[in-house]
CSV table of C-alpha atoms and ligand atoms in Angstrom, one decimal:
chain,number,residue,atom,x,y,z
A,1,MET,CA,28.3,70.9,-13.0
A,2,GLU,CA,26.5,72.0,-9.9
A,3,ARG,CA,22.8,70.9,-9.6
A,4,ASP,CA,20.4,73.5,-8.4
A,5,ILE,CA,17.0,71.8,-8.1
A,6,TYR,CA,17.3,71.2,-4.2
A,7,ASP,CA,16.8,73.7,-1.5
A,8,ASP,CA,17.9,73.6,2.3
A,9,ASP,CA,15.1,71.3,3.3
A,10,HIS,CA,16.1,68.8,0.7
A,11,GLU,CA,19.7,69.0,1.8
A,12,ALA,CA,18.6,68.6,5.5
A,13,PHE,CA,16.6,65.6,4.4
A,14,ARG,CA,19.6,64.2,2.5
A,15,ASP,CA,21.7,64.2,5.9
A,16,VAL,CA,18.7,62.1,7.3
A,17,VAL,CA,18.9,59.6,4.6
A,18,ILE,CA,22.7,59.4,4.7
A,19,GLU,CA,22.6,58.9,8.4
A,20,PHE,CA,20.0,56.1,7.8
A,21,ILE,CA,22.2,54.5,5.3
A,22,LYS,CA,25.3,54.5,7.7
A,23,ARG,CA,23.3,52.8,10.3
A,24,TYR,CA,21.2,50.3,8.3
A,25,GLY,CA,23.0,49.9,5.0
A,26,THR,CA,26.3,48.4,6.2
A,27,ASN,CA,28.1,45.9,4.0
A,28,GLU,CA,27.1,43.2,6.4
A,29,LYS,CA,23.4,44.2,5.8
A,30,ARG,CA,23.6,44.2,2.2
A,31,GLU,CA,25.4,40.9,2.0
A,32,LYS,CA,22.4,39.5,4.1
A,33,TRP,CA,19.8,41.1,1.8
A,34,ASP,CA,21.5,39.6,-1.3
A,35,ALA,CA,21.7,36.2,0.5
A,36,ASP,CA,18.0,36.2,1.5
A,37,GLY,CA,16.8,37.8,-1.6
A,38,GLU,CA,14.9,40.4,0.1
A,39,ILE,CA,15.1,43.5,2.3
A,40,ASP,CA,14.1,42.4,5.8
A,41,ARG,CA,11.0,44.1,7.4
A,42,ALA,CA,12.9,45.5,10.3
A,43,THR,CA,14.8,47.7,7.9
A,44,MET,CA,11.7,48.8,6.1
A,45,LEU,CA,10.1,49.5,9.5
A,46,ALA,CA,13.2,51.5,10.5
A,47,ALA,CA,13.0,53.5,7.1
A,48,GLY,CA,9.4,54.4,8.0
A,49,GLU,CA,10.6,55.4,11.5
A,50,ALA,CA,13.3,57.5,10.0
A,51,GLY,CA,10.8,59.2,7.7
A,52,ILE,CA,12.4,57.9,4.5
A,53,LEU,CA,9.5,55.6,3.5
A,54,GLY,CA,6.1,56.6,2.8
A,55,LEU,CA,7.2,60.1,1.6
A,56,SER,CA,4.3,59.9,-0.9
A,57,VAL,CA,1.7,59.1,1.8
A,58,PRO,CA,-0.4,62.3,2.6
A,59,GLU,CA,0.2,63.8,6.0
A,60,GLU,CA,-3.4,63.3,7.1
A,61,PHE,CA,-2.7,59.5,6.7
A,62,GLY,CA,0.6,59.6,8.6
A,63,GLY,CA,2.9,60.2,5.9
A,64,ALA,CA,5.4,63.0,4.9
A,65,GLY,CA,2.9,64.3,2.3
A,66,MET,CA,5.7,64.7,-0.2
A,67,LEU,CA,4.1,63.3,-3.3
A,68,GLN,CA,3.7,66.9,-4.7
A,69,ASP,CA,7.6,67.4,-4.1
A,70,TYR,CA,9.1,64.6,-5.6
A,71,ARG,CA,12.5,66.0,-4.9
A,72,PHE,CA,12.5,64.3,-1.5
A,73,ARG,CA,12.0,61.0,-3.1
A,74,ALA,CA,14.8,61.7,-5.6
A,75,VAL,CA,17.0,62.4,-2.6
A,76,VAL,CA,16.2,58.8,-1.2
A,77,ASN,CA,16.8,57.3,-4.5
A,78,GLU,CA,20.0,59.1,-5.2
A,79,GLU,CA,21.6,58.3,-2.0
A,80,THR,CA,20.6,54.7,-1.6
A,81,ILE,CA,22.0,54.0,-5.2
A,82,LYS,CA,25.1,56.1,-4.7
A,83,ALA,CA,25.9,54.1,-1.5
A,84,GLY,CA,25.7,50.9,-3.7
A,85,LEU,CA,22.5,49.9,-2.2
A,86,GLY,CA,20.4,49.3,-5.3
A,87,SER,CA,18.1,46.7,-3.8
A,88,LEU,CA,17.2,49.0,-1.0
A,89,ALA,CA,16.6,51.9,-3.4
A,90,GLY,CA,14.3,49.4,-5.3
A,91,ALA,CA,12.2,48.3,-2.3
A,92,LEU,CA,11.6,51.9,-1.2
A,93,GLY,CA,10.9,53.0,-4.6
A,94,ILE,CA,8.2,50.1,-5.2
A,95,GLN,CA,6.6,51.3,-2.0
A,96,ASP,CA,6.6,55.0,-2.7
A,97,ASP,CA,6.5,55.5,-6.5
A,98,LEU,CA,4.6,52.3,-7.6
A,99,ALA,CA,2.3,51.1,-4.7
A,100,VAL,CA,1.4,54.2,-2.6
A,101,PRO,CA,0.3,56.6,-5.6
A,102,TYR,CA,-2.5,54.3,-6.7
A,103,LEU,CA,-4.0,54.6,-3.2
A,104,ALA,CA,-3.0,58.2,-2.6
A,105,HIS,CA,-4.3,59.5,-6.0
A,106,PHE,CA,-7.1,57.1,-6.9
A,107,GLY,CA,-8.2,55.4,-3.7
A,108,THR,CA,-11.5,56.0,-1.8
A,109,GLN,CA,-11.3,57.6,1.5
A,110,GLU,CA,-12.0,54.2,3.3
A,111,GLN,CA,-9.0,52.6,1.2
A,112,LYS,CA,-6.7,55.5,2.2
A,113,GLU,CA,-7.7,55.3,5.9
A,114,LYS,CA,-7.2,51.6,6.0
A,115,TRP,CA,-3.9,51.2,4.2
A,116,LEU,CA,-2.0,54.4,3.9
A,117,PRO,CA,-0.9,54.8,7.6
A,118,GLY,CA,0.7,51.2,7.5
A,119,MET,CA,2.4,51.9,4.2
A,120,ALA,CA,3.9,55.0,5.6
A,121,THR,CA,5.3,53.0,8.7
A,122,GLY,CA,6.5,50.0,6.8
A,123,GLU,CA,3.9,47.7,8.4
A,124,VAL,CA,2.2,47.4,5.1
A,125,ILE,CA,4.5,46.6,2.1
A,126,GLY,CA,2.8,47.2,-1.2
A,127,ALA,CA,3.6,45.8,-4.8
A,128,LEU,CA,2.2,46.7,-8.2
A,129,ALA,CA,1.2,43.6,-10.4
A,130,MET,CA,0.6,44.1,-14.0
A,131,THR,CA,2.8,41.7,-15.8
A,132,GLU,CA,1.8,38.3,-16.6
A,133,PRO,CA,3.7,35.2,-18.0
A,134,GLY,CA,1.9,35.8,-21.3
A,135,ALA,CA,1.6,39.6,-21.3
A,136,GLY,CA,4.1,42.3,-20.4
A,137,SER,CA,4.6,45.2,-22.9
A,138,ASP,CA,1.1,44.5,-24.2
A,139,LEU,CA,-0.8,45.1,-21.1
A,140,ARG,CA,-4.2,44.8,-22.9
A,141,GLY,CA,-3.3,41.1,-23.4
A,142,VAL,CA,-3.6,40.3,-19.7
A,143,LYS,CA,-5.7,37.2,-18.7
A,144,THR,CA,-6.1,37.6,-15.0
A,145,THR,CA,-9.9,38.0,-14.7
A,146,ALA,CA,-12.1,39.4,-12.0
A,147,LYS,CA,-15.7,38.2,-12.2
A,148,LYS,CA,-18.4,40.0,-10.3
A,149,VAL,CA,-20.3,38.3,-7.7
A,150,ASP,CA,-22.3,39.4,-4.7
A,151,GLY,CA,-20.4,41.7,-2.6
A,152,GLY,CA,-17.1,41.6,-4.6
A,153,TRP,CA,-14.9,39.9,-7.2
A,154,VAL,CA,-13.5,36.5,-7.8
A,155,VAL,CA,-10.1,36.6,-9.3
A,156,ASN,CA,-8.2,33.9,-11.3
A,157,GLY,CA,-4.9,34.3,-13.0
A,158,ALA,CA,-1.3,34.7,-12.5
A,159,LYS,CA,1.3,37.6,-12.5
A,160,THR,CA,5.1,37.4,-12.9
A,161,PHE,CA,8.1,39.6,-12.2
A,162,ILE,CA,6.5,41.3,-9.4
A,163,SER,CA,9.0,43.5,-7.4
A,164,SER,CA,8.5,43.2,-3.6
A,165,GLY,CA,6.1,40.3,-4.7
A,166,LYS,CA,7.3,37.8,-2.0
A,167,THR,CA,7.3,40.5,0.9
A,168,ALA,CA,4.2,42.4,-0.1
A,169,ASP,CA,1.1,42.3,2.3
A,170,LEU,CA,-0.9,44.3,-0.3
A,171,VAL,CA,-0.8,44.0,-4.0
A,172,VAL,CA,-2.2,46.6,-6.5
A,173,THR,CA,-3.3,44.1,-9.1
A,174,PHE,CA,-4.2,44.9,-12.8
A,175,VAL,CA,-7.2,42.7,-13.8
A,176,LYS,CA,-9.8,42.3,-16.4
A,177,THR,CA,-13.2,43.2,-15.2
A,178,GLY,CA,-14.9,43.6,-18.5
A,179,GLU,CA,-15.1,42.0,-21.9
A,180,GLY,CA,-12.6,42.6,-24.9
A,181,ASN,CA,-9.5,44.8,-24.5
A,182,ARG,CA,-10.8,48.4,-24.6
A,183,PRO,CA,-9.3,50.4,-21.8
A,184,ASP,CA,-12.6,50.2,-19.7
A,185,ALA,CA,-12.4,46.5,-19.5
A,186,PHE,CA,-9.6,46.8,-16.9
A,187,SER,CA,-9.4,47.7,-13.1
A,188,LEU,CA,-7.0,47.8,-10.1
A,189,LEU,CA,-7.9,45.4,-7.2
A,190,LEU,CA,-6.1,45.5,-3.8
A,191,ILE,CA,-5.4,41.9,-3.2
A,192,GLU,CA,-4.3,41.2,0.5
A,193,ASN,CA,-1.9,38.7,1.7
A,194,GLY,CA,-3.7,35.8,3.3
A,195,MET,CA,-6.8,36.0,1.0
A,196,ASP,CA,-7.8,32.4,0.2
A,197,GLY,CA,-6.5,31.2,-3.1
A,198,PHE,CA,-3.8,33.9,-3.1
A,199,GLU,CA,-0.3,32.5,-3.3
A,200,HIS,CA,3.1,34.3,-3.5
A,201,GLY,CA,4.9,32.0,-5.9
A,202,LYS,CA,8.8,31.4,-6.0
A,203,LYS,CA,11.3,34.3,-5.7
A,204,LEU,CA,12.8,34.7,-9.1
A,205,ASN,CA,16.5,34.3,-9.4
A,206,LYS,CA,17.8,37.5,-11.2
A,207,ILE,CA,21.0,38.8,-12.9
A,208,GLY,CA,20.9,41.9,-10.5
A,209,PHE,CA,19.2,43.5,-7.6
A,210,HIS,CA,19.9,40.3,-5.5
A,211,GLY,CA,18.6,41.8,-2.3
A,212,HIS,CA,15.1,42.7,-3.5
A,213,ASP,CA,12.6,40.1,-4.0
A,214,THR,CA,10.8,39.7,-7.5
A,215,ALA,CA,8.2,36.9,-7.5
A,216,GLU,CA,5.4,35.1,-9.3
A,217,LEU,CA,1.9,35.4,-7.8
A,218,SER,CA,-1.1,33.3,-8.4
A,219,PHE,CA,-4.8,33.8,-8.0
A,220,SER,CA,-7.2,30.9,-7.7
A,221,ASP,CA,-10.8,31.8,-7.0
A,222,VAL,CA,-9.6,34.6,-4.8
A,223,PHE,CA,-12.7,36.6,-3.3
A,224,VAL,CA,-11.9,40.2,-3.1
A,225,PRO,CA,-14.6,42.5,-1.6
A,226,ASP,CA,-16.0,45.4,-3.4
A,227,GLU,CA,-14.2,47.8,-1.1
A,228,ASN,CA,-10.9,46.7,-2.4
A,229,LEU,CA,-11.6,47.9,-6.0
A,230,ILE,CA,-9.4,51.1,-6.3
A,231,GLY,CA,-11.6,54.0,-6.6
A,232,GLY,CA,-14.7,52.1,-6.0
A,233,GLU,CA,-15.8,51.8,-9.6
A,234,PRO,CA,-14.6,49.3,-12.2
A,235,GLY,CA,-13.2,50.2,-15.7
A,236,HIS,CA,-10.6,52.8,-14.7
A,237,GLY,CA,-7.7,50.4,-14.2
A,238,PHE,CA,-6.0,51.3,-17.6
A,239,VAL,CA,-6.3,55.1,-17.1
A,240,GLN,CA,-5.0,54.9,-13.7
A,241,LEU,CA,-2.0,52.9,-14.8
A,242,MET,CA,-1.3,55.4,-17.5
A,243,ARG,CA,-1.5,58.3,-15.2
A,244,ASN,CA,1.1,56.8,-12.8
A,245,LEU,CA,3.5,55.4,-15.3
A,246,PRO,CA,5.4,58.7,-15.9
A,247,LEU,CA,6.2,58.7,-12.3
A,248,GLU,CA,7.8,55.2,-12.3
A,249,ARG,CA,9.7,56.2,-15.4
A,250,LEU,CA,11.0,59.3,-13.7
A,251,SER,CA,12.0,57.3,-10.9
A,252,ILE,CA,14.1,54.9,-13.0
A,253,GLY,CA,15.6,58.0,-14.7
A,254,VAL,CA,16.8,59.3,-11.4
A,255,ALA,CA,18.2,55.8,-10.5
A,256,ALA,CA,19.9,55.8,-13.8
A,257,ALA,CA,21.6,59.2,-13.3
A,258,ALA,CA,22.5,58.3,-9.7
A,259,ALA,CA,24.1,55.1,-10.6
A,260,SER,CA,26.1,56.6,-13.5
A,261,GLU,CA,27.5,59.3,-11.1
A,262,ALA,CA,28.3,56.6,-8.6
A,263,GLY,CA,30.0,54.5,-11.3
A,264,LEU,CA,32.2,57.6,-12.1
A,265,ARG,CA,33.2,58.0,-8.5
A,266,TRP,CA,34.0,54.3,-8.0
A,267,THR,CA,36.1,54.3,-11.0
A,268,LEU,CA,38.0,57.5,-10.2
A,269,ASP,CA,38.9,55.9,-6.8
A,270,TYR,CA,39.7,52.5,-8.3
A,271,THR,CA,41.9,53.7,-11.1
A,272,ALA,CA,43.8,56.1,-8.8
A,273,SER,CA,44.7,53.3,-6.6
A,274,ARG,CA,45.5,50.6,-9.2
A,275,GLU,CA,48.9,50.6,-10.8
A,276,ALA,CA,49.9,49.0,-14.2
A,277,PHE,CA,53.3,49.4,-16.0
A,278,GLY,CA,54.5,51.5,-13.1
A,279,GLN,CA,51.8,54.0,-13.0
A,280,PRO,CA,48.3,54.5,-11.8
A,281,VAL,CA,45.7,53.4,-14.2
A,282,ILE,CA,44.1,56.8,-14.0
A,283,ASP,CA,47.1,58.4,-15.6
A,284,PHE,CA,46.7,56.4,-19.0
A,285,GLN,CA,45.4,58.8,-21.6
A,286,ASN,CA,42.6,56.3,-22.4
A,287,THR,CA,41.3,56.2,-18.8
A,288,ARG,CA,41.6,60.1,-18.7
A,289,PHE,CA,39.6,60.6,-21.8
A,290,THR,CA,37.1,57.9,-20.9
A,291,LEU,CA,36.6,59.5,-17.5
A,292,ALA,CA,36.2,62.9,-19.2
A,293,ASP,CA,33.4,61.7,-21.4
A,294,ILE,CA,31.7,59.9,-18.6
A,295,ALA,CA,31.8,63.0,-16.4
A,296,THR,CA,30.4,65.2,-19.0
A,297,THR,CA,27.6,62.7,-19.8
A,298,VAL,CA,26.7,62.5,-16.1
A,299,ASP,CA,26.3,66.4,-16.1
A,300,VAL,CA,24.0,66.2,-19.1
A,301,LEU,CA,22.0,63.3,-17.6
A,302,TRP,CA,21.5,65.2,-14.4
A,303,ALA,CA,20.5,68.3,-16.4
A,304,TYR,CA,18.0,66.4,-18.2
A,305,VAL,CA,16.6,64.4,-15.4
A,306,ASP,CA,16.5,67.4,-13.0
A,307,ARG,CA,14.4,69.2,-15.6
A,308,ALA,CA,12.1,66.3,-15.7
A,309,ILE,CA,11.9,66.3,-11.8
A,310,THR,CA,10.9,70.1,-12.0
A,311,LEU,CA,8.3,69.5,-14.7
A,312,TYR,CA,6.8,66.6,-12.6
A,313,GLY,CA,6.6,69.0,-9.6
A,314,GLN,CA,4.9,71.4,-11.8
A,315,LYS,CA,2.6,68.6,-13.1
A,316,LYS,CA,3.8,69.2,-16.5
A,317,LEU,CA,5.7,66.1,-17.2
A,318,THR,CA,3.9,64.5,-20.1
A,319,PRO,CA,3.9,60.6,-20.7
A,320,GLU,CA,6.0,61.1,-23.9
A,321,GLU,CA,8.7,63.3,-21.9
A,322,ALA,CA,8.7,60.8,-19.1
A,323,ALA,CA,9.3,58.0,-21.7
A,324,LYS,CA,12.1,59.9,-23.3
A,325,VAL,CA,13.9,60.5,-19.9
A,326,LYS,CA,13.5,56.6,-19.0
A,327,PHE,CA,14.9,55.2,-22.3
A,328,TRP,CA,17.6,57.9,-22.7
A,329,SER,CA,19.0,57.9,-19.2
A,330,THR,CA,19.0,54.2,-18.8
A,331,GLU,CA,20.9,53.9,-22.0
A,332,ARG,CA,23.4,56.3,-20.9
A,333,GLU,CA,23.7,54.5,-17.8
A,334,TRP,CA,24.3,51.3,-19.3
A,335,GLU,CA,27.1,52.8,-21.6
A,336,ILE,CA,28.6,54.7,-18.6
A,337,LEU,CA,28.7,51.6,-16.2
A,338,ASP,CA,30.2,49.4,-19.0
A,339,LYS,CA,33.0,51.7,-19.4
A,340,CYS,CA,33.5,52.0,-15.7
A,341,LEU,CA,33.5,48.3,-15.2
A,342,GLN,CA,36.1,48.1,-18.1
A,343,LEU,CA,38.3,50.4,-16.2
A,344,HIS,CA,38.1,48.2,-13.2
A,345,GLY,CA,39.7,45.3,-15.2
A,346,GLY,CA,39.0,41.9,-13.7
A,347,TYR,CA,37.8,43.3,-10.5
A,348,GLY,CA,34.9,45.0,-12.2
A,349,TYR,CA,33.5,41.4,-12.8
A,350,ILE,CA,33.6,40.5,-9.3
A,351,MET,CA,30.5,41.1,-7.2
A,352,GLU,CA,32.3,42.2,-4.2
A,353,TYR,CA,32.9,45.4,-6.1
A,354,PRO,CA,30.1,48.0,-6.3
A,355,ILE,CA,30.7,48.6,-9.9
A,356,ALA,CA,29.9,45.0,-10.8
A,357,ARG,CA,26.6,45.0,-8.8
A,358,ALA,CA,25.6,48.4,-10.2
A,359,PHE,CA,26.3,47.0,-13.8
A,360,ALA,CA,24.1,43.9,-13.1
A,361,ASP,CA,21.3,46.0,-11.6
A,362,ALA,CA,21.4,48.4,-14.3
A,363,ARG,CA,20.5,45.9,-17.0
A,364,VAL,CA,16.9,45.7,-16.0
A,365,HIS,CA,16.3,49.6,-16.0
A,366,ARG,CA,16.1,49.1,-19.9
A,367,ILE,CA,13.5,46.4,-19.6
A,368,TYR,CA,11.2,47.2,-16.8
A,369,GLY,CA,8.9,50.3,-16.2
A,370,GLY,CA,8.0,49.7,-19.9
A,371,SER,CA,10.9,48.5,-22.1
A,372,ASN,CA,12.8,50.9,-23.8
A,373,GLU,CA,11.4,49.7,-27.1
A,374,ILE,CA,7.9,50.5,-25.9
A,375,MET,CA,9.4,53.9,-24.7
A,376,ARG,CA,10.4,54.7,-28.2
A,377,GLU,CA,7.1,53.7,-29.5
A,378,ILE,CA,5.5,56.2,-27.3
A,379,VAL,CA,7.8,59.0,-28.3
A,380,ALA,CA,7.5,58.1,-32.0
A,381,ARG,CA,3.8,58.2,-32.0
A,382,GLN,CA,4.0,61.8,-30.8
A,383,VAL,CA,7.0,62.7,-33.2
A,384,THR,CA,5.4,61.2,-36.3
A,385,GLY,CA,1.8,61.6,-35.5
A,386,ARG,CA,1.1,58.0,-36.5
A,387,ARG,CA,0.2,54.9,-34.4
B,401,LIG,C1,13.3,42.4,-12.2
B,401,LIG,C2,12.2,42.9,-12.7
B,401,LIG,C3,11.2,43.6,-12.0
B,401,LIG,C4,9.9,43.9,-12.5
B,401,LIG,N1,9.0,44.4,-11.6
B,401,LIG,C5,7.7,44.5,-12.1
B,401,LIG,C6,6.6,44.8,-11.2
B,401,LIG,O1,7.0,45.3,-10.0
B,401,LIG,N2,5.5,44.9,-11.6
B,401,LIG,C7,5.1,44.5,-13.0
B,401,LIG,O2,3.9,44.4,-13.3
B,401,LIG,N3,6.0,44.1,-13.8
B,401,LIG,C8,7.4,44.0,-13.4
B,401,LIG,N4,8.3,43.6,-14.2
B,401,LIG,C9,8.1,43.4,-15.6
B,401,LIG,C10,8.5,44.2,-16.8
B,401,LIG,O3,7.7,45.5,-16.7
B,401,LIG,C11,8.3,43.6,-18.0
B,401,LIG,O4,9.2,42.4,-18.1
B,401,LIG,C12,8.5,44.5,-19.2
B,401,LIG,O5,7.4,45.4,-19.2
B,401,LIG,C13,8.7,43.7,-20.6
B,401,LIG,O6,7.6,42.7,-20.7
B,401,LIG,P1,7.8,41.2,-21.0
B,401,LIG,O7,8.9,40.6,-20.1
B,401,LIG,O8,6.6,40.5,-21.2
B,401,LIG,O9,8.6,41.3,-22.5
B,401,LIG,P2,7.7,41.3,-23.9
B,401,LIG,O10,6.6,42.3,-23.9
B,401,LIG,O11,7.3,39.9,-24.3
B,401,LIG,O12,8.8,41.8,-24.8
B,401,LIG,C14,9.8,41.1,-25.3
B,401,LIG,C15,10.7,42.0,-26.2
B,401,LIG,O13,9.8,42.5,-27.3
B,401,LIG,C16,9.9,43.8,-27.4
B,401,LIG,N5,8.7,44.4,-27.7
B,401,LIG,C17,7.5,44.1,-27.2
B,401,LIG,N6,6.5,44.8,-27.9
B,401,LIG,C18,7.1,45.7,-28.8
B,401,LIG,C19,6.7,46.5,-29.8
B,401,LIG,N7,5.4,47.0,-29.8
B,401,LIG,N8,7.5,47.1,-30.6
B,401,LIG,C20,8.9,46.9,-30.5
B,401,LIG,N9,9.4,46.0,-29.6
B,401,LIG,C21,8.4,45.4,-28.7
B,401,LIG,C22,10.1,44.3,-25.9
B,401,LIG,O14,10.8,45.7,-25.9
B,401,LIG,C23,11.1,43.2,-25.5
B,401,LIG,O15,12.4,43.6,-26.1
B,401,LIG,C24,9.6,43.4,-13.8
B,401,LIG,C25,10.4,42.8,-14.7
B,401,LIG,C26,11.8,42.6,-14.0
B,401,LIG,C27,12.8,41.8,-14.9
């Protein structure tokens, strides 16, 4: 089904992204990212140069100022995923959908001036650190504390599963600045690479997204100056997170729809070229019906995700709607990629094939950005009116 959310500017921008992918997203590059477990800085800088990184950085700070028109970011997300470059999509997405918005939306003028220009070029890579070894879904259970001292905060604790955690220069870190677990007990601090006591721990060995680093972080008496408190006042961290999480969830929804569409395309190509019992696999009725089901679901997925992109652009996407999009689209993605993999037979299990990598990458879509159980909780609270 034809999609109609993009205009000529977005399509022209899509050409830029496709050109970038042709040049920097070669198989050789992807294999190197997978082997190294991270996207190299030169590629991130090239993305900045090409104008496909830092889309959410306002123009006055050197970015494209596209935070208000998420469709440009959706184009980057779609095209990198459709090219089988999930890890690159992840690295660009963490910068633009998870790290930059906290500065662009809530940062002080000084914080924006100091950090956003570098985030637009790729000289500063950002990450968002909420999850801890003992607290993921239940963010109010975090134990990383920031104690007030003269001129700043002293941070102690640990974070885990942090995307871009190894390569990040600047980590937007969710810390406890108050007593108890009321929302106003939490703040977001900008913790810089090189601060005494801040260690990037080991890169975690994941099922998928092999080319994008995910790491543990530890903080031991890290002094963070007052000017690194996002927004300049303590106690707003929880609300700031809640305001940006719908964007993160929308971004995962776009990734899920793009991966589903890509899975369909790879499977059409593969089954047309593979023969069994003297005929192409695509001609078995089971294959044809499965592909028909998938193609229909992909249409519905895009219709739903596109509507969410439009609502986000109109500042009308509610947290509950973002939660619905996130869990529903990632579950359809999972079913679709599983069916696509099955139609590849044994080759579907081999990492050389894009369907195998997409399948492995997709698994975490149901876990991160708020697990799908937590998404259902958010929706259920609204639907039932009960907590
Ligand atoms: C590859 C990867 C990248 C990540 N990137 C980041 C990142 O950049 N920054 C960051 O901060 N975090 C990141 N995360 C962490 C991710 O957001 C968490 O793993 C996720 O929120 C779940 O938290 P948890 O792992 O502690 O699971 P838990 O909270 O321990 O949950 C375990 C299980 O219990 C279920 N559960 C928990 N509470 C409830 C409930 N109330 N009702 C029903 N079921 C419930 C969960 O859904 C899950 O199935 C990443 C994780 C991975 C794997």
